[in-house]
Structure formats: C-alpha cells, structure tokens
C-alpha positions as a Python dict, from the first residue, in 0.01 Angstrom:
ca = {
    (1, 'X'): (0, 0, 0),
    (2, 'X'): (136, 342, -89),
    (3, 'X'): (-2, 691, -66),
    (4, 'X'): (26, 1008, -273),
    (5, 'X'): (182, 1324, -135),
    (6, 'X'): (-164, 1482, -117),
    (7, 'X'): (-303, 1191, 84),
    (8, 'X'): (-11, 1200, 327),
    (9, 'X'): (-47, 1575, 368),
    (10, 'X'): (-412, 1519, 457),
    (11, 'X'): (-333, 1239, 704),
    (12, 'X'): (-65, 1435, 884),
    (13, 'X'): (-213, 1782, 873),
    (14, 'X'): (90, 1929, 696),
    (15, 'X'): (125, 2100, 361),
    (16, 'X'): (242, 1938, 41),
    (17, 'X'): (516, 2202, 34),
    (18, 'X'): (640, 2074, 372),
    (19, 'X'): (660, 1717, 243),
    (20, 'X'): (846, 1835, -66),
    (21, 'X'): (1092, 2019, 158),
    (22, 'X'): (1147, 1711, 377),
    (23, 'X'): (1221, 1515, 59),
    (24, 'X'): (1462, 1777, -74),
    (25, 'X'): (1670, 1785, 247),
    (26, 'X'): (1668, 1405, 280),
    (27, 'X'): (1464, 1398, 600),
    (28, 'X'): (1172, 1204, 452),
    (29, 'X'): (1240, 1058, 110),
    (30, 'X'): (938, 864, -23),
    (31, 'X'): (1009, 496, -82),
    (32, 'X'): (848, 486, -421),
    (33, 'X'): (776, 687, -733),
    (34, 'X'): (486, 635, -970),
    (35, 'X'): (545, 574, -1341),
    (36, 'X'): (487, 945, -1388),
    (37, 'X'): (754, 1026, -1128),
    (38, 'X'): (514, 1131, -851),
    (39, 'X'): (604, 1066, -487),
    (40, 'X'): (448, 758, -322),
    (41, 'X'): (476, 700, 53),
    (42, 'X'): (478, 360, 224),
    (43, 'X'): (355, 275, 575),
    (44, 'X'): (719, 289, 687),
    (45, 'X'): (743, 640, 549),
    (46, 'X'): (435, 735, 749),
    (47, 'X'): (597, 595, 1066),
    (48, 'X'): (901, 815, 1004),
    (49, 'X'): (683, 1118, 938),
    (50, 'X'): (505, 1055, 1269),
    (51, 'X'): (842, 1058, 1449),
    (52, 'X'): (945, 1375, 1267),
    (53, 'X'): (627, 1553, 1372),
    (54, 'X'): (660, 1433, 1733),
    (55, 'X'): (1010, 1578, 1756),
    (56, 'X'): (904, 1898, 1580),
    (57, 'X'): (621, 1942, 1829),
    (58, 'X'): (883, 1915, 2103),
    (59, 'X'): (1079, 2196, 1940),
    (60, 'X'): (1367, 2003, 1782),
    (61, 'X'): (1518, 2169, 1472),
    (62, 'X'): (1515, 1964, 1153),
    (63, 'X'): (1887, 1887, 1153),
    (64, 'X'): (1864, 1739, 1503),
    (65, 'X'): (1555, 1538, 1406),
    (66, 'X'): (1748, 1391, 1114),
    (67, 'X'): (2044, 1304, 1338),
    (68, 'X'): (1819, 1134, 1591),
    (69, 'X'): (1618, 934, 1339),
    (70, 'X'): (1922, 825, 1141),
    (71, 'X'): (2115, 699, 1444),
    (72, 'X'): (2166, 328, 1358),
    (73, 'X'): (2176, 236, 1728),
    (74, 'X'): (1827, 369, 1800),
    (75, 'X'): (1508, 187, 1701),
    (76, 'X'): (1148, 304, 1676),
    (77, 'X'): (1055, 188, 2027),
    (78, 'X'): (1338, 392, 2178),
    (79, 'X'): (1218, 701, 1992),
    (80, 'X'): (863, 651, 2114),
    (81, 'X'): (982, 595, 2472),
    (82, 'X'): (1197, 909, 2464),
    (83, 'X'): (917, 1116, 2314),
    (84, 'X'): (670, 988, 2572),
    (85, 'X'): (903, 1096, 2853),
    (86, 'X'): (965, 1438, 2699),
    (87, 'X'): (596, 1497, 2634),
    (88, 'X'): (505, 1383, 2986),
    (89, 'X'): (759, 1624, 3133),
    (90, 'X'): (623, 1903, 2913),
    (91, 'X'): (263, 1821, 3013),
    (92, 'X'): (354, 1826, 3382),
    (93, 'X'): (523, 2164, 3344),
    (94, 'X'): (231, 2309, 3148),
    (95, 'X'): (-14, 2179, 3409),
    (96, 'X'): (190, 2351, 3679),
    (97, 'X'): (192, 2673, 3476),
    (98, 'X'): (-184, 2650, 3416),
    (99, 'X'): (-243, 2599, 3788),
    (100, 'X'): (-27, 2903, 3862),
    (101, 'X'): (-226, 3115, 3616),
    (102, 'X'): (-552, 2996, 3773),
    (103, 'X'): (-419, 3086, 4117),
    (104, 'X'): (-321, 3433, 3994),
    (105, 'X'): (-664, 3482, 3833),
    (106, 'X'): (-845, 3372, 4147),
    (107, 'X'): (-626, 3591, 4367),
    (108, 'X'): (-682, 3891, 4143),
    (109, 'X'): (-1058, 3834, 4141),
    (110, 'X'): (-1072, 3811, 4520),
    (111, 'X'): (-834, 4101, 4577),
    (112, 'X'): (-566, 3883, 4736),
    (113, 'X'): (-203, 3985, 4702),
    (114, 'X'): (23, 3687, 4644),
    (115, 'X'): (360, 3683, 4813),
    (116, 'X'): (669, 3707, 4588),
    (117, 'X'): (739, 3341, 4666),
    (118, 'X'): (389, 3238, 4557),
    (119, 'X'): (416, 3436, 4235),
    (120, 'X'): (733, 3264, 4121),
    (121, 'X'): (730, 2921, 4284),
    (122, 'X'): (613, 2758, 3959),
    (123, 'X'): (943, 2853, 3794),
    (124, 'X'): (1144, 2661, 4051),
    (125, 'X'): (1451, 2777, 4239),
    (126, 'X'): (1716, 2699, 3979),
    (127, 'X'): (1920, 2998, 3869),
    (128, 'X'): (2114, 2908, 3552),
    (129, 'X'): (2364, 3189, 3622),
    (130, 'X'): (2420, 3091, 3986),
    (131, 'X'): (2760, 2934, 3923),
    (132, 'X'): (2856, 3121, 3606),
    (133, 'X'): (3150, 3306, 3766),
    (134, 'X'): (3285, 2990, 3925),
    (135, 'X'): (3257, 2794, 3601),
    (136, 'X'): (3441, 3064, 3408),
    (137, 'X'): (3711, 3086, 3674),
    (138, 'X'): (3770, 2709, 3679),
    (139, 'X'): (3731, 2624, 3310),
    (140, 'X'): (3724, 2951, 3117),
    (141, 'X'): (4048, 2880, 2931),
    (142, 'X'): (3944, 2534, 2809),
    (143, 'X'): (3813, 2447, 2463),
    (144, 'X'): (3512, 2277, 2623),
    (145, 'X'): (3410, 2599, 2798),
    (146, 'X'): (3448, 2804, 2481),
    (147, 'X'): (3245, 2551, 2281),
    (148, 'X'): (2976, 2550, 2548),
    (149, 'X'): (2955, 2929, 2543),
    (150, 'X'): (2919, 2934, 2163),
    (151, 'X'): (2638, 2682, 2170),
    (152, 'X'): (2461, 2844, 2463),
    (153, 'X'): (2459, 3180, 2287),
    (154, 'X'): (2252, 3032, 2003),
    (155, 'X'): (1977, 2881, 2221),
    (156, 'X'): (1639, 3042, 2267),
    (157, 'X'): (1424, 3015, 2579),
    (158, 'X'): (1229, 2736, 2407),
    (159, 'X'): (1555, 2558, 2325),
    (160, 'X'): (1659, 2565, 2691),
    (161, 'X'): (1321, 2431, 2799),
    (162, 'X'): (1352, 2142, 2555),
    (163, 'X'): (1714, 2074, 2651),
    (164, 'X'): (1627, 2071, 3021),
    (165, 'X'): (1329, 1841, 2961),
    (166, 'X'): (1543, 1595, 2768),
    (167, 'X'): (1822, 1598, 3028),
    (168, 'X'): (1566, 1543, 3305),
    (169, 'X'): (1433, 1245, 3111),
    (170, 'X'): (1784, 1094, 3092),
    (171, 'X'): (1827, 1134, 3467),
    (172, 'X'): (1483, 986, 3527),
    (173, 'X'): (1573, 678, 3323),
    (174, 'X'): (1890, 628, 3525),
    (175, 'X'): (1693, 671, 3846),
    (176, 'X'): (1443, 409, 3733),
    (177, 'X'): (1725, 159, 3669),
    (178, 'X'): (1859, 224, 4019),
    (179, 'X'): (1510, 171, 4165),
    (180, 'X'): (1480, -158, 3973),
    (181, 'X'): (1800, -284, 4134),
    (182, 'X'): (2006, -310, 3815),
    (183, 'X'): (2379, -291, 3867),
    (184, 'X'): (2558, 27, 3761),
    (185, 'X'): (2768, -180, 3520),
    (186, 'X'): (2463, -342, 3361),
    (187, 'X'): (2415, -291, 2989),
    (188, 'X'): (2104, -85, 3056),
    (189, 'X'): (2281, 154, 3295),
    (190, 'X'): (2585, 187, 3071),
    (191, 'X'): (2357, 264, 2775),
    (192, 'X'): (2193, 549, 2967),
    (193, 'X'): (2537, 675, 3073),
    (194, 'X'): (2637, 678, 2706),
    (195, 'X'): (2318, 868, 2623),
    (196, 'X'): (2412, 1116, 2897),
    (197, 'X'): (2758, 1164, 2743),
    (198, 'X'): (2617, 1212, 2393),
    (199, 'X'): (2365, 1462, 2526),
    (200, 'X'): (2646, 1676, 2670),
    (201, 'X'): (2835, 1657, 2341),
    (202, 'X'): (2527, 1746, 2137),
    (203, 'X'): (2411, 2045, 2340),
    (204, 'X'): (2711, 2171, 2536),
    (205, 'X'): (3064, 2059, 2448),
    (206, 'X'): (3256, 1763, 2309),
    (207, 'X'): (3267, 1511, 2592),
    (208, 'X'): (3495, 1210, 2533),
    (209, 'X'): (3473, 919, 2778),
    (210, 'X'): (3774, 1035, 2980),
    (211, 'X'): (3617, 1374, 3044),
    (212, 'X'): (3285, 1206, 3116),
    (213, 'X'): (3442, 1002, 3397),
    (214, 'X'): (3577, 1325, 3546),
    (215, 'X'): (3224, 1463, 3547),
    (216, 'X'): (3101, 1145, 3714),
    (217, 'X'): (3357, 1189, 3992),
    (218, 'X'): (3250, 1551, 4035),
    (219, 'X'): (2887, 1442, 4080),
    (220, 'X'): (3001, 1260, 4394),
    (221, 'X'): (3276, 1495, 4513),
    (222, 'X'): (3083, 1822, 4482),
    (223, 'X'): (2798, 1830, 4732),
    (224, 'X'): (2594, 2060, 4509),
    (225, 'X'): (2589, 1807, 4226),
    (226, 'X'): (2534, 1525, 4474),
    (227, 'X'): (2232, 1703, 4621),
    (228, 'X'): (2083, 1749, 4274),
    (229, 'X'): (2108, 1378, 4194),
    (230, 'X'): (2000, 1266, 4541),
    (231, 'X'): (1684, 1475, 4502),
    (232, 'X'): (1595, 1270, 4194),
    (233, 'X'): (1665, 933, 4360),
    (234, 'X'): (1864, 857, 4679),
    (235, 'X'): (2194, 701, 4580),
    (236, 'X'): (2176, 829, 4222),
    (237, 'X'): (2496, 1036, 4237),
    (238, 'X'): (2716, 734, 4308),
    (239, 'X'): (2513, 513, 4074),
    (240, 'X'): (2551, 767, 3792),
    (241, 'X'): (2925, 794, 3855),
    (242, 'X'): (2968, 417, 3855),
    (243, 'X'): (2763, 373, 3536),
    (244, 'X'): (2972, 642, 3364),
    (245, 'X'): (3297, 472, 3469),
    (246, 'X'): (3168, 131, 3354),
    (247, 'X'): (3059, 274, 3020),
    (248, 'X'): (3399, 437, 2969),
    (249, 'X'): (3569, 105, 3042),
    (250, 'X'): (3334, -68, 2796),
    (251, 'X'): (3442, 177, 2527),
    (252, 'X'): (3811, 138, 2597),
}
C-alpha cells in the first residue's frame, strides 16, 4: 500500500510544500515513485513522518531530528519511549503553569495579594547563572568551555526548555534503573550513561569518555551536584558515577 503526497499531507495535517521540503533535504524521502515520477509514501514512510512531527512538536530543529532518526543504534521503540518521557515532562510543566495562572486569576478576582514566593514558585529555584562566575574561573580557558559558550549563545528560551526536559528524562531513566535494582555496570545503565555523554556533546561541548568520567567523579565529590542527583533518587549520584565509569571502560 502506498499513498500520494496529497493523501499524506491530509493524514498528517501538513502542507504538500512541507513534504516536498522534507524530501529535498533528505529527512523524509518517499520509498516509491509512480510511473509518472510522482512521490508515493509507504507505511514505513508514514511511521518516520510521525516521528518527525513528534520531535518537531517538542521543538527540535530539523537537523537534530534527522540526526536522531538516522542513528543506527536507536530503534522506533526507543524514539517513542523518549518522546513519551519528553511529552510527559512538558505536560507536567504546562499543568503547573496553568495551575499558577488559575491561582493568579483567582487571587486577582478576590483582591488577594500573592507573596513574591507564591508568584514565582512555579518557575522553581534553579538559577542558571548561579555558578557562572565559578565555572568561568575554573574552566574559562578550556576548549570545552568556549564551545559550550558558543552553543549556549545560540539557544532560545524554548531551546533551553527542551534541553532541560530531555536531560531530566535521561536522569529519570537512570533513576528508574537504580530503583529496579540493576547494577551500575549493567548494559542498561551503561547505555543510559552513554546517552548522557552524547547529550552533553550534542548540546554543550565535546565530551569524550575520559572527560565524562571526570564529570562522574564531580557528581560525587561536589555536594551541590550530589544534592541534585539525590533529590531525583537517593543514591543516584554514586550510581551515575559508577555507570559512567563502567561505560567508559566498555568503550576502551
């Protein structure tokens, strides 16, 4: 069974022009052509288009979508699992924001003045610039720091939200493995550690395995990092460090 570009556009709620563009950049190349040379899409093509639109809805740029979908080590189930986690995290955050708006509306209607803490509690207490001076002092002359600064300068607020959601999902997966009792040197834990390393490389700076093990040690040695991981799951800081070390050993 194959479908015309018009049919696929109707199924997916996108324009024919969008499908033509995806074909031109190699993101979604139809599996078949009619005798007249018209595009024909298979069920497998529709599966790929679904994944593309999921990632686009999450705010991923097209080049990153292509890199994710063309990773030979990642199958369809992994994509669906990752997208489910990212969407769930986004839904939770939006629900919190909606509740905050409702609280503000109700307070305004009743003439109640919210405290500063109540007004901003939905945004959390994380200040991304809290350790900026320390980071620059310790690593400002390194290539990794300079690369990180270049990448960070290009990100929008929406980019940061998506990046934080994805990183939280990686940590949540590692926490789940710890809760299940899997060893830190299990294949599953090492795979998540590798995903963690690749995430850092993709969004921040090139992170070879040797540098990754240094980060793992810092998660345990620096009480601020330790507290962050312990808040996700007790024991996660050491578990993360051990999984990172095991993954580095696995990769030589």
